[in-house]
Coordinates of C-alpha atoms and ligand atoms in Angstrom, one line a residue:
Chain A
M150 CA -5.6 53.2 45.5
A151 CA -7.2 50.4 47.4
L152 CA -5.1 47.6 49.1
L153 CA -6.6 45.0 46.6
E154 CA -7.9 46.0 43.3
V155 CA -9.2 43.4 40.8
R156 CA -9.9 44.6 37.3
D157 CA -11.8 43.0 34.5
L158 CA -10.9 39.3 35.3
H159 CA -11.8 36.8 32.6
V160 CA -11.4 33.2 33.8
F161 CA -12.0 30.1 31.8
Y162 CA -12.4 26.3 32.7
G163 CA -11.5 24.9 29.2
N164 CA -14.0 26.7 26.8
I165 CA -16.4 27.8 29.7
E166 CA -16.0 31.5 30.7
A167 CA -16.6 31.4 34.4
L168 CA -15.8 34.9 35.0
K169 CA -16.7 37.4 32.5
G170 CA -15.1 40.6 33.6
I171 CA -15.1 40.8 37.6
S172 CA -13.8 44.1 39.0
L173 CA -13.8 44.7 42.8
D174 CA -11.9 46.7 45.4
A175 CA -11.0 46.1 49.0
E176 CA -9.8 48.9 51.2
E177 CA -7.6 48.5 54.2
G178 CA -9.5 47.1 57.3
E179 CA -12.9 46.7 55.6
I180 CA -15.1 43.5 55.2
V181 CA -16.2 43.1 51.6
A182 CA -18.8 40.5 51.0
I183 CA -19.2 38.6 47.7
L184 CA -22.7 37.2 47.4
G185 CA -24.2 35.1 44.6
G186 CA -25.9 31.9 43.9
N187 CA -24.5 28.5 43.2
G188 CA -22.1 28.4 40.2
A189 CA -22.0 32.3 40.0
G190 CA -18.2 32.5 40.2
K191 CA -17.3 33.4 43.7
T192 CA -14.9 30.6 44.3
T193 CA -13.4 31.2 41.0
T194 CA -12.8 34.8 41.9
L195 CA -11.1 33.9 45.1
R196 CA -8.9 31.1 43.6
T197 CA -7.9 33.5 40.9
I198 CA -6.8 36.3 43.3
S199 CA -4.8 33.8 45.4
G200 CA -3.1 32.5 42.2
L201 CA -4.5 28.9 42.1
L202 CA -6.1 29.8 38.7
R203 CA -4.7 32.2 36.1
P204 CA -7.0 34.6 34.4
R205 CA -7.0 34.8 30.6
T206 CA -7.0 38.6 30.9
G207 CA -7.4 41.1 33.8
T208 CA -5.2 42.2 36.6
V209 CA -5.2 41.6 40.4
T210 CA -3.2 44.5 42.1
F211 CA -2.3 44.0 45.6
Q212 CA -0.4 47.0 47.3
G213 CA 0.2 48.6 44.0
R214 CA 1.7 45.4 42.4
N215 CA 0.1 43.2 39.7
I216 CA 0.2 39.8 41.2
V217 CA -1.3 37.8 38.2
G218 CA 1.2 35.2 37.3
V219 CA 2.9 35.1 40.7
A220 CA 2.9 31.5 42.1
A221 CA 0.2 30.9 44.8
H222 CA 2.6 30.0 47.4
A223 CA 4.6 33.3 46.9
I224 CA 1.2 35.2 47.0
V225 CA 0.7 34.0 50.4
G226 CA 4.0 35.5 51.4
L227 CA 2.9 38.9 50.0
G228 CA 0.1 38.9 52.6
L229 CA -2.9 37.1 51.1
G230 CA -4.6 34.5 53.1
H231 CA -7.1 32.2 51.7
V232 CA -9.5 29.9 53.6
P233 CA -10.8 27.7 50.8
E234 CA -14.3 26.4 50.1
G235 CA -14.8 23.1 52.1
R236 CA -12.1 23.9 54.7
R237 CA -9.5 21.6 53.2
I238 CA -7.7 21.1 56.4
F239 CA -4.9 18.5 56.5
T240 CA -6.9 15.6 57.8
I241 CA -4.0 13.3 58.6
L242 CA -2.1 15.8 60.4
S243 CA -2.6 17.2 64.1
V244 CA -4.3 20.5 64.7
E245 CA -1.0 21.9 65.7
E246 CA 0.7 20.9 62.6
N247 CA -2.0 22.3 60.6
L248 CA -1.4 25.6 62.3
N249 CA 2.4 25.2 62.0
L250 CA 1.9 24.8 58.2
G251 CA 0.0 27.9 58.1
A252 CA 3.2 29.9 59.1
Y253 CA 5.4 27.7 56.8
L254 CA 7.0 30.8 55.3
I255 CA 8.3 32.0 58.6
R256 CA 9.3 28.6 59.7
S257 CA 12.6 29.5 60.8
Q258 CA 11.4 32.1 63.2
G259 CA 10.3 30.0 66.1
A260 CA 9.4 32.8 68.6
L261 CA 7.2 34.6 65.9
L262 CA 5.6 31.3 65.1
R263 CA 4.9 30.5 68.6
A264 CA 3.4 34.0 69.4
R265 CA 1.1 33.7 66.3
K266 CA -0.1 30.2 67.4
A267 CA -0.8 31.6 70.8
A268 CA -2.9 34.2 69.4
V269 CA -4.8 31.8 67.3
Y270 CA -5.4 29.6 70.3
Q271 CA -6.7 32.5 72.2
L272 CA -9.2 33.3 69.4
F273 CA -10.2 29.7 69.1
P274 CA -9.6 28.1 72.6
R275 CA -11.4 24.9 71.4
L276 CA -8.3 24.3 69.0
A277 CA -5.8 24.7 72.0
E278 CA -7.7 21.9 73.7
R279 CA -7.3 19.6 70.8
K280 CA -4.0 20.5 69.4
H281 CA -2.7 16.9 69.6
Q282 CA -5.8 15.5 68.0
L283 CA -5.9 14.6 64.2
A284 CA -7.6 17.3 62.3
G285 CA -9.7 14.9 60.5
T286 CA -11.4 13.9 63.8
L287 CA -12.5 17.5 64.6
S288 CA -16.1 18.5 64.2
G289 CA -17.2 20.6 61.3
G290 CA -17.3 23.8 63.2
E291 CA -13.9 23.1 64.8
Q292 CA -12.5 22.3 61.4
Q293 CA -13.7 25.7 60.2
M294 CA -11.9 27.3 63.1
L295 CA -8.8 25.5 62.3
A296 CA -8.9 26.6 58.6
I297 CA -9.3 30.1 59.7
G298 CA -6.7 29.8 62.4
R299 CA -4.5 28.1 59.8
A300 CA -4.8 31.1 57.4
L301 CA -4.2 33.6 60.2
M302 CA -0.8 32.0 61.0
S303 CA 0.7 33.8 58.0
D304 CA -0.6 37.1 59.6
P305 CA -2.2 38.1 56.2
K306 CA -3.1 41.8 55.3
V307 CA -6.1 40.4 53.3
L308 CA -8.0 37.3 54.6
M309 CA -10.4 35.7 52.0
L310 CA -12.9 33.4 53.4
D311 CA -15.0 31.1 51.0
E312 CA -18.3 30.2 52.7
P313 CA -16.8 29.8 56.3
S314 CA -20.4 29.2 57.7
L315 CA -21.4 26.5 55.3
G316 CA -22.6 23.4 57.0
L317 CA -22.6 24.9 60.4
S318 CA -25.5 25.2 62.8
P319 CA -27.0 28.8 62.8
L320 CA -25.5 29.4 66.2
L321 CA -22.0 28.3 65.3
A322 CA -22.3 30.2 61.9
R323 CA -23.0 33.4 63.9
S324 CA -20.0 32.8 66.0
V325 CA -17.7 32.2 63.2
L326 CA -18.8 35.3 61.5
K327 CA -18.4 37.3 64.7
T328 CA -14.9 36.0 64.8
V329 CA -14.4 37.3 61.3
R330 CA -15.5 40.7 62.5
E331 CA -13.0 40.6 65.3
V332 CA -10.2 39.8 62.9
A333 CA -11.2 42.7 60.6
N334 CA -11.4 45.1 63.7
D335 CA -7.7 44.3 64.2
G336 CA -7.0 45.8 60.8
T337 CA -7.1 42.7 58.5
T338 CA -9.0 43.4 55.4
V339 CA -11.6 40.5 54.7
L340 CA -13.0 39.4 51.5
L341 CA -15.9 37.3 52.6
V342 CA -17.9 34.8 50.2
E343 CA -21.0 33.8 51.8
Q344 CA -24.4 32.2 50.9
N345 CA -25.6 33.4 54.1
A346 CA -26.3 36.8 52.7
R347 CA -28.2 38.3 55.7
Q348 CA -25.4 37.5 58.2
A349 CA -22.7 38.5 55.8
L350 CA -24.3 41.7 55.1
A351 CA -24.7 42.3 58.9
I352 CA -20.9 42.3 59.5
A353 CA -19.6 43.6 55.9
D354 CA -18.9 47.1 55.1
R355 CA -19.6 46.8 51.4
A356 CA -20.7 44.0 49.2
Y357 CA -20.7 42.8 45.5
V358 CA -23.3 40.7 44.0
I359 CA -22.1 38.1 41.4
E360 CA -24.3 36.4 38.8
T361 CA -23.1 34.0 36.1
G362 CA -19.4 35.6 36.2
R363 CA -20.4 39.2 36.3
I364 CA -21.0 41.9 39.1
V365 CA -24.6 42.7 38.9
L366 CA -24.8 45.0 42.1
E367 CA -22.4 46.6 44.5
G368 CA -22.7 49.0 47.3
K369 CA -22.6 49.5 51.0
A370 CA -23.8 46.5 52.9
S371 CA -26.4 48.4 54.9
I372 CA -27.9 49.7 51.8
L373 CA -27.8 46.4 49.8
A374 CA -29.5 44.7 52.8
T375 CA -32.5 46.6 52.0
D376 CA -32.2 46.4 48.3
E377 CA -35.3 44.9 46.9
R378 CA -33.5 42.7 44.3
V379 CA -31.1 41.4 47.0
Q380 CA -33.8 40.6 49.3
K381 CA -35.8 38.8 46.8
A382 CA -32.8 36.7 45.3
Y383 CA -30.8 36.0 48.5
L384 CA -32.7 37.2 51.7
G385 CA -36.2 36.5 51.0
G386 CA -37.3 32.8 50.4
F387 CA -35.0 30.7 52.1
E388 CA -36.2 28.0 49.6
A389 CA -34.6 30.0 46.8
M390 CA -31.2 29.4 48.4
T391 CA -31.5 25.8 49.5
S392 CA -33.0 24.4 46.3
A393 CA -29.7 23.8 44.6
Chain B
M42 CA 14.9 -23.9 65.3
G43 CA 18.5 -22.9 64.6
A44 CA 17.9 -22.9 60.9
F45 CA 14.8 -20.8 61.4
L46 CA 16.7 -18.2 63.3
Q47 CA 19.5 -18.2 60.8
Y48 CA 16.9 -17.7 57.9
T49 CA 15.5 -14.7 60.1
V50 CA 18.9 -13.1 60.3
I51 CA 19.4 -13.3 56.6
G52 CA 15.8 -12.2 55.9
L53 CA 16.0 -9.1 58.0
T54 CA 19.2 -8.1 56.5
V55 CA 18.0 -8.5 53.0
G56 CA 14.6 -7.1 54.0
S57 CA 16.2 -3.8 55.2
F58 CA 17.5 -3.3 51.7
Y59 CA 13.9 -3.8 50.3
A60 CA 12.6 -1.6 52.9
L61 CA 14.8 1.3 51.7
V62 CA 13.8 0.9 48.0
A63 CA 10.2 0.5 49.1
L64 CA 10.4 3.9 50.9
G65 CA 11.1 5.5 47.8
Y66 CA 8.1 4.3 46.2
T67 CA 5.9 5.2 49.0
I68 CA 7.2 8.7 49.5
V69 CA 6.7 9.6 45.9
Y70 CA 3.3 7.6 45.5
G71 CA 2.1 9.5 48.7
I72 CA 2.5 13.0 47.3
I73 CA 1.8 12.6 43.5
R74 CA 0.3 9.1 43.1
L75 CA 2.9 8.1 40.8
I76 CA 4.4 4.6 41.0
N77 CA 8.0 5.5 40.2
F78 CA 8.9 2.1 38.5
A79 CA 12.5 3.3 38.0
Q80 CA 13.0 3.0 41.8
G81 CA 14.8 -0.5 41.7
D82 CA 16.9 0.8 38.9
L83 CA 17.9 3.9 40.9
S84 CA 19.3 1.4 43.3
M85 CA 21.2 -0.2 40.5
V86 CA 22.7 3.1 39.4
G87 CA 23.8 3.9 43.0
A88 CA 25.5 0.5 43.3
F89 CA 27.3 1.1 40.1
I90 CA 28.5 4.6 41.1
G91 CA 29.7 3.0 44.2
W92 CA 31.4 0.4 42.4
T93 CA 33.1 2.8 40.0
L94 CA 34.4 4.8 43.1
L95 CA 35.5 1.8 45.1
V96 CA 37.0 -0.4 42.4
S97 CA 37.6 1.6 39.1
L98 CA 38.9 4.8 41.2
G99 CA 40.5 2.7 43.9
F100 CA 38.7 4.1 46.8
Q101 CA 38.8 0.7 48.3
H102 CA 42.3 1.4 49.2
L103 CA 41.6 4.5 51.4
P104 CA 41.0 4.1 55.0
L105 CA 37.9 2.2 55.5
W106 CA 35.8 5.0 57.0
L107 CA 36.7 7.4 54.3
A108 CA 36.0 4.7 51.6
L109 CA 32.7 4.0 53.1
I110 CA 31.6 7.7 53.5
A111 CA 32.5 8.2 49.8
A112 CA 30.9 5.0 48.6
F113 CA 27.5 6.0 50.2
V114 CA 27.4 9.8 49.9
I115 CA 28.6 10.3 46.4
P116 CA 26.3 7.5 44.9
M117 CA 23.4 9.0 46.9
I118 CA 24.1 12.4 45.5
G119 CA 24.5 11.1 42.0
T120 CA 21.4 9.0 41.9
A121 CA 19.4 11.9 43.4
L122 CA 20.5 13.9 40.5
V123 CA 19.3 11.2 38.2
N124 CA 16.0 11.0 39.5
L125 CA 15.5 14.8 39.6
G126 CA 16.5 14.5 35.9
I127 CA 13.6 11.9 35.4
L128 CA 11.2 14.0 37.3
Q129 CA 12.0 17.2 35.2
F130 CA 12.2 15.7 31.7
A131 CA 10.0 12.6 31.8
Y132 CA 7.3 13.1 34.6
K133 CA 6.8 16.9 34.9
P134 CA 5.2 17.5 31.5
L135 CA 2.7 14.7 32.3
L136 CA 1.9 15.3 35.9
H137 CA -1.6 16.8 35.0
K138 CA -2.3 14.4 32.2
S139 CA -3.5 10.9 32.1
L140 CA -2.5 8.5 34.8
W141 CA -1.7 5.9 32.1
A142 CA 0.7 8.1 30.3
I143 CA 2.8 8.6 33.4
L144 CA 2.7 5.0 34.4
I145 CA 3.9 3.8 31.0
T146 CA 6.6 6.5 31.2
A147 CA 7.7 5.3 34.7
L148 CA 8.1 1.8 33.2
G149 CA 10.0 3.4 30.3
M150 CA 12.4 5.2 32.7
S151 CA 13.1 1.8 34.3
L152 CA 14.1 0.4 31.0
F153 CA 16.0 3.7 30.1
L154 CA 18.1 3.4 33.1
E155 CA 18.9 -0.4 32.6
N156 CA 20.0 0.3 29.2
A157 CA 22.0 3.5 30.0
A158 CA 23.8 1.3 32.7
L159 CA 24.4 -1.3 30.1
Q160 CA 26.0 1.3 27.9
V161 CA 28.2 2.8 30.7
W162 CA 29.2 -0.2 32.6
G163 CA 28.7 -3.0 30.3
P164 CA 26.7 -6.3 30.6
S165 CA 29.3 -8.2 32.7
I166 CA 28.9 -9.0 36.5
N167 CA 30.9 -6.6 38.5
A168 CA 32.5 -7.4 41.7
Y169 CA 32.5 -5.4 44.8
P170 CA 35.7 -5.4 46.8
P171 CA 35.2 -8.6 48.8
S172 CA 37.6 -7.9 51.8
M173 CA 36.5 -4.4 52.6
L174 CA 34.6 -5.5 55.6
P175 CA 35.5 -8.4 57.9
S176 CA 33.6 -11.5 57.1
S177 CA 33.9 -12.6 60.7
G178 CA 31.1 -12.8 63.1
F179 CA 29.8 -14.0 66.3
S180 CA 27.4 -16.8 67.5
L181 CA 24.2 -16.2 69.3
G182 CA 23.4 -19.7 70.4
P183 CA 22.9 -21.7 67.2
V184 CA 22.9 -18.6 65.0
H185 CA 25.9 -17.2 63.2
V186 CA 25.5 -13.5 62.7
T187 CA 28.4 -11.7 60.6
F188 CA 29.4 -8.3 61.5
L189 CA 28.6 -7.2 58.1
Q190 CA 25.0 -8.1 58.4
V191 CA 24.9 -6.2 61.8
A192 CA 26.3 -3.3 60.1
L193 CA 24.2 -3.2 57.2
F194 CA 21.1 -3.8 59.2
L195 CA 22.0 -0.9 61.4
T196 CA 22.8 1.4 58.5
S197 CA 19.4 0.7 57.0
L198 CA 17.7 1.3 60.4
L199 CA 19.7 4.5 60.9
L200 CA 18.6 5.8 57.4
M201 CA 14.9 4.8 58.1
A202 CA 15.0 6.5 61.4
G203 CA 16.5 9.6 59.8
L204 CA 13.8 9.7 57.3
Y205 CA 11.1 9.3 59.9
A206 CA 12.4 12.0 62.0
F207 CA 12.7 14.3 59.0
V208 CA 9.1 13.6 57.8
H209 CA 7.6 13.9 61.3
G210 CA 10.0 16.2 63.1
T211 CA 10.6 19.2 60.5
M212 CA 8.3 21.6 58.9
I213 CA 9.3 20.5 55.3
G214 CA 8.6 16.8 56.4
T215 CA 5.2 18.1 57.6
A216 CA 4.6 19.8 54.2
M217 CA 5.4 16.5 52.5
R218 CA 2.7 14.9 54.5
A219 CA 0.3 17.7 53.9
L220 CA 0.9 17.2 50.0
A221 CA -0.5 13.7 50.5
V222 CA -3.9 15.3 51.4
D223 CA -4.1 18.4 49.2
H224 CA -1.9 20.2 46.9
D225 CA -3.9 23.3 46.5
A226 CA -4.3 23.8 50.2
A227 CA -0.7 23.3 50.6
R228 CA 0.0 26.1 48.1
L229 CA -2.3 28.2 50.3
M230 CA -0.1 27.8 53.2
G231 CA 3.0 29.1 51.2
I232 CA 4.4 25.7 50.3
D233 CA 6.3 25.6 47.2
V234 CA 4.8 22.2 46.0
D235 CA 7.2 21.7 43.1
Q236 CA 10.1 22.0 45.5
V237 CA 8.5 19.5 47.9
I238 CA 8.0 17.0 45.1
R239 CA 11.7 17.4 44.1
L240 CA 12.6 16.7 47.6
A241 CA 10.7 13.5 47.6
F242 CA 12.4 12.4 44.4
V243 CA 15.8 13.2 46.1
L244 CA 14.9 11.3 49.2
G245 CA 13.6 8.3 47.4
A246 CA 16.7 8.1 45.2
M247 CA 19.1 8.5 48.1
L248 CA 17.6 5.6 50.0
A249 CA 17.5 3.5 46.7
A250 CA 21.2 4.4 46.1
A251 CA 22.2 3.5 49.8
S252 CA 20.5 0.1 49.5
G253 CA 22.2 -0.5 46.1
V254 CA 25.7 -0.1 47.6
M255 CA 24.7 -2.3 50.6
I256 CA 23.5 -4.9 48.3
G257 CA 26.9 -4.7 46.3
I258 CA 28.7 -5.1 49.6
Y259 CA 26.6 -7.9 51.0
Y260 CA 26.4 -10.1 47.8
T261 CA 29.8 -8.6 46.5
Q262 CA 28.3 -8.5 42.9
I263 CA 26.2 -6.3 40.8
Q264 CA 24.7 -6.3 37.4
F265 CA 22.8 -3.8 35.2
T266 CA 19.8 -5.9 35.4
M267 CA 19.6 -6.2 39.3
G268 CA 17.2 -3.4 39.6
F269 CA 14.2 -5.1 37.9
L270 CA 13.6 -7.7 40.5
L271 CA 14.6 -5.7 43.4
G272 CA 12.2 -2.9 42.3
L273 CA 9.5 -5.5 42.1
R274 CA 10.3 -6.9 45.4
A275 CA 10.4 -3.5 46.9
F276 CA 7.1 -2.5 45.2
T277 CA 5.6 -5.6 46.7
A278 CA 6.9 -4.5 50.0
A279 CA 5.3 -1.2 49.8
V280 CA 1.8 -2.4 48.7
L281 CA 2.0 -5.1 51.4
G282 CA 2.6 -2.2 53.9
G283 CA 0.1 0.0 52.4
I284 CA 1.4 2.2 49.8
G285 CA 1.9 5.8 50.8
N286 CA 2.5 4.7 54.2
I287 CA 6.2 5.1 55.5
P288 CA 6.1 2.6 58.6
G289 CA 4.2 0.4 56.2
A290 CA 7.1 0.4 53.6
M291 CA 9.6 -0.5 56.4
V292 CA 7.7 -3.3 57.8
G293 CA 6.6 -4.5 54.3
G294 CA 10.4 -4.6 53.2
M295 CA 11.2 -6.7 56.2
L296 CA 8.5 -9.0 55.7
I297 CA 9.4 -9.7 52.1
G298 CA 13.0 -10.2 53.0
L299 CA 11.9 -12.9 55.7
L300 CA 9.5 -14.6 53.3
E301 CA 12.0 -14.7 50.7
S302 CA 14.7 -16.2 53.1
Y303 CA 12.3 -18.8 54.5
T304 CA 11.2 -19.9 51.0
A305 CA 14.7 -20.2 50.0
G306 CA 15.6 -22.1 53.1
Y307 CA 12.6 -24.4 53.4
L308 CA 11.7 -24.9 49.8
S309 CA 14.3 -23.8 47.3
G310 CA 15.5 -20.4 45.9
K311 CA 13.7 -21.1 42.7
W312 CA 10.4 -20.4 44.6
E313 CA 11.4 -17.1 46.0
T314 CA 10.1 -15.0 43.1
V315 CA 6.9 -17.0 42.8
I316 CA 6.1 -16.6 46.3
V317 CA 6.8 -12.9 46.5
F318 CA 4.5 -12.2 43.4
G319 CA 2.0 -14.6 44.8
V320 CA 2.0 -12.2 47.9
L321 CA 1.6 -9.2 45.7
I322 CA -1.3 -10.6 43.9
A323 CA -3.0 -11.7 47.1
V324 CA -2.6 -8.4 48.8
L325 CA -4.0 -6.6 45.7
V326 CA -7.0 -8.9 45.6
V327 CA -7.7 -9.3 49.3
K328 CA -6.6 -6.0 50.8
P329 CA -5.3 -3.5 48.3
T330 CA -4.6 -1.0 51.0
G331 CA -2.1 -3.2 52.7
I332 CA -1.4 -4.0 56.3
F333 CA -1.4 -0.6 57.6
G334 CA -3.7 0.8 55.0
E335 CA -3.2 3.6 52.6
R336 CA -2.6 6.5 55.0
V337 CA -3.0 9.1 52.2
A338 CA -6.5 10.5 51.7
E339 CA -8.0 10.9 48.4
R340 CA -6.9 14.0 46.7
M341 CA -9.9 14.5 44.4
Ligands
LIG585 N1 -12.8 22.8 37.8 C1 -13.8 23.3 37.2 N2 -14.0 22.9 35.8 C2 -14.9 23.3 35.2 N3 -16.0 24.3 35.5 C3 -15.8 24.7 36.7 C4 -14.7 24.3 37.6 N4 -15.0 24.9 38.8 C5 -16.0 25.7 38.7 N5 -16.5 25.6 37.3 C6 -17.6 26.3 36.8 O1 -17.6 27.5 37.0 C7 -18.7 28.3 37.3 C8 -18.3 29.1 38.7 O2 -18.0 28.3 39.8 P1 -17.7 28.7 41.3 O3 -17.2 27.4 41.9 O4 -16.7 29.7 41.1 O5 -19.0 29.1 41.7 P2 -19.4 29.5 43.2 O6 -20.1 30.9 43.1 O7 -18.4 29.5 44.1 O8 -20.6 28.6 43.5 P3 -21.0 27.8 44.9 O9 -21.8 28.9 45.7 O10 -21.9 26.7 44.5 O11 -19.8 27.4 45.7 C9 -19.6 27.3 37.6 O12 -20.5 27.2 36.4 C10 -19.0 26.0 37.7 O13 -19.7 24.8 37.1
LIG586 MG1 -18.1 28.4 45.7

């Protein structure tokens, strides 16, 4: 049984069915990419897994337990971290306070909290230099580092990232994705939503392609990267992706 | 000059009461964008619970320190429970509905508390024990300051400092500030958002209750209607300082107290309310974000 198993999720916004039966798996230590165009349902999938949205039907099984219906804050405690779309850092708090909140559930264990913070600062030395700065004054790339670091503070078994490279320069995007690879190498399972399909497939083990709420393709990342349909839709014409 | 300083002393004392009530508005508004119009009436409820203890139950005859602790702590707890009840039964079902529904409900809760107090404690003016604290004082040059004023002012400052330390020095306080920015992101940190909202209601009510008891001790009389104008003054203070902004509420409260005291001193007590609401309207028109600016970011 996989670490995370999503089965037949149907999610509605009012009368609109955003997910029409999504199923996917993530095994321990692998990077699973979720690709798809604007409005395909990628963000909805992640928000449903982390408990921010409730599916009408379907299950999310994490470590053998169905977590549908469990409160979002409790799901974090089970070991699912989520870096939301658009970073959503706490702009009026300092960098350090943002990181501290990432470890909210272990707030009484000061030594453990400090150790994790040290590890995050080692991963992102830029954050260490700016720890007393208000998070809202960080650059876009630094904010993304903070969002990832903040999620790592809960030491998740599964880390879900929603478009971490969005809005970053190609160089910075590569560096963020490289960091994601490092995190996975340390044993964390990663669910990676990306518009940047080429780079996502380069670091992922497996991938799913979502279109209008359904999985239309799945397989090994290396194979999908050469798949004609994927190439045409997500890798070929850059215009196709930017003409939102 | 002597008169001016004398009015200043009075203004700061009264202003510190307004500041406590204003903090309740600001804390709750900061995290759920709700103007809890019952805030002034919570202060009234606190004052009446304190009165019941001190007068009806005779706590005033206990040793002073014991009487005072009971007269602050029990009303603070009781009022917190009242505010939690309001949250649970009146606001919670509406939290994700229209803003108007919840605003009108908040006004309704204010009336509800007033009428409930009328039923429980009656319409008469109730007297706080007059001789609990020494009425003596000392002179600073031309100004006479009573020990009571000093004690009440320091108590207010202590409560405000405590609140500030809590909000800025603890993880739960940090979570409260995070909620001002983004509820879903807070959930993803493992923060139980409902629990933090409850905490905000508890803190807001406790500060209001403490101010109510202090008002009772200072003016020596209370009535079930006292919460209405108190609430509006404190609301003005919160808006003046920048609603959602904690230091803003403190400063705003002091400014409204001073303004009121100078008005009463130099013009006439009749103008107090006019001036205060003139300020409210002026702030809303000229600078709706208040002196310190609405610190809270847009949530949507
Ligand atoms: N809060 C909402 N209310 C109503 N409809 C929504 C809401 N959020 C998303 N949707 C709709 O659900 C569908 C899936 O949206 P979702 O955000 O999951 O897409 P996405 O794959 O993450 O897209 P993008 O790449 O643009 O972020 C879209 O059609 C979108 O319009
Ligand atoms: Mg999305």
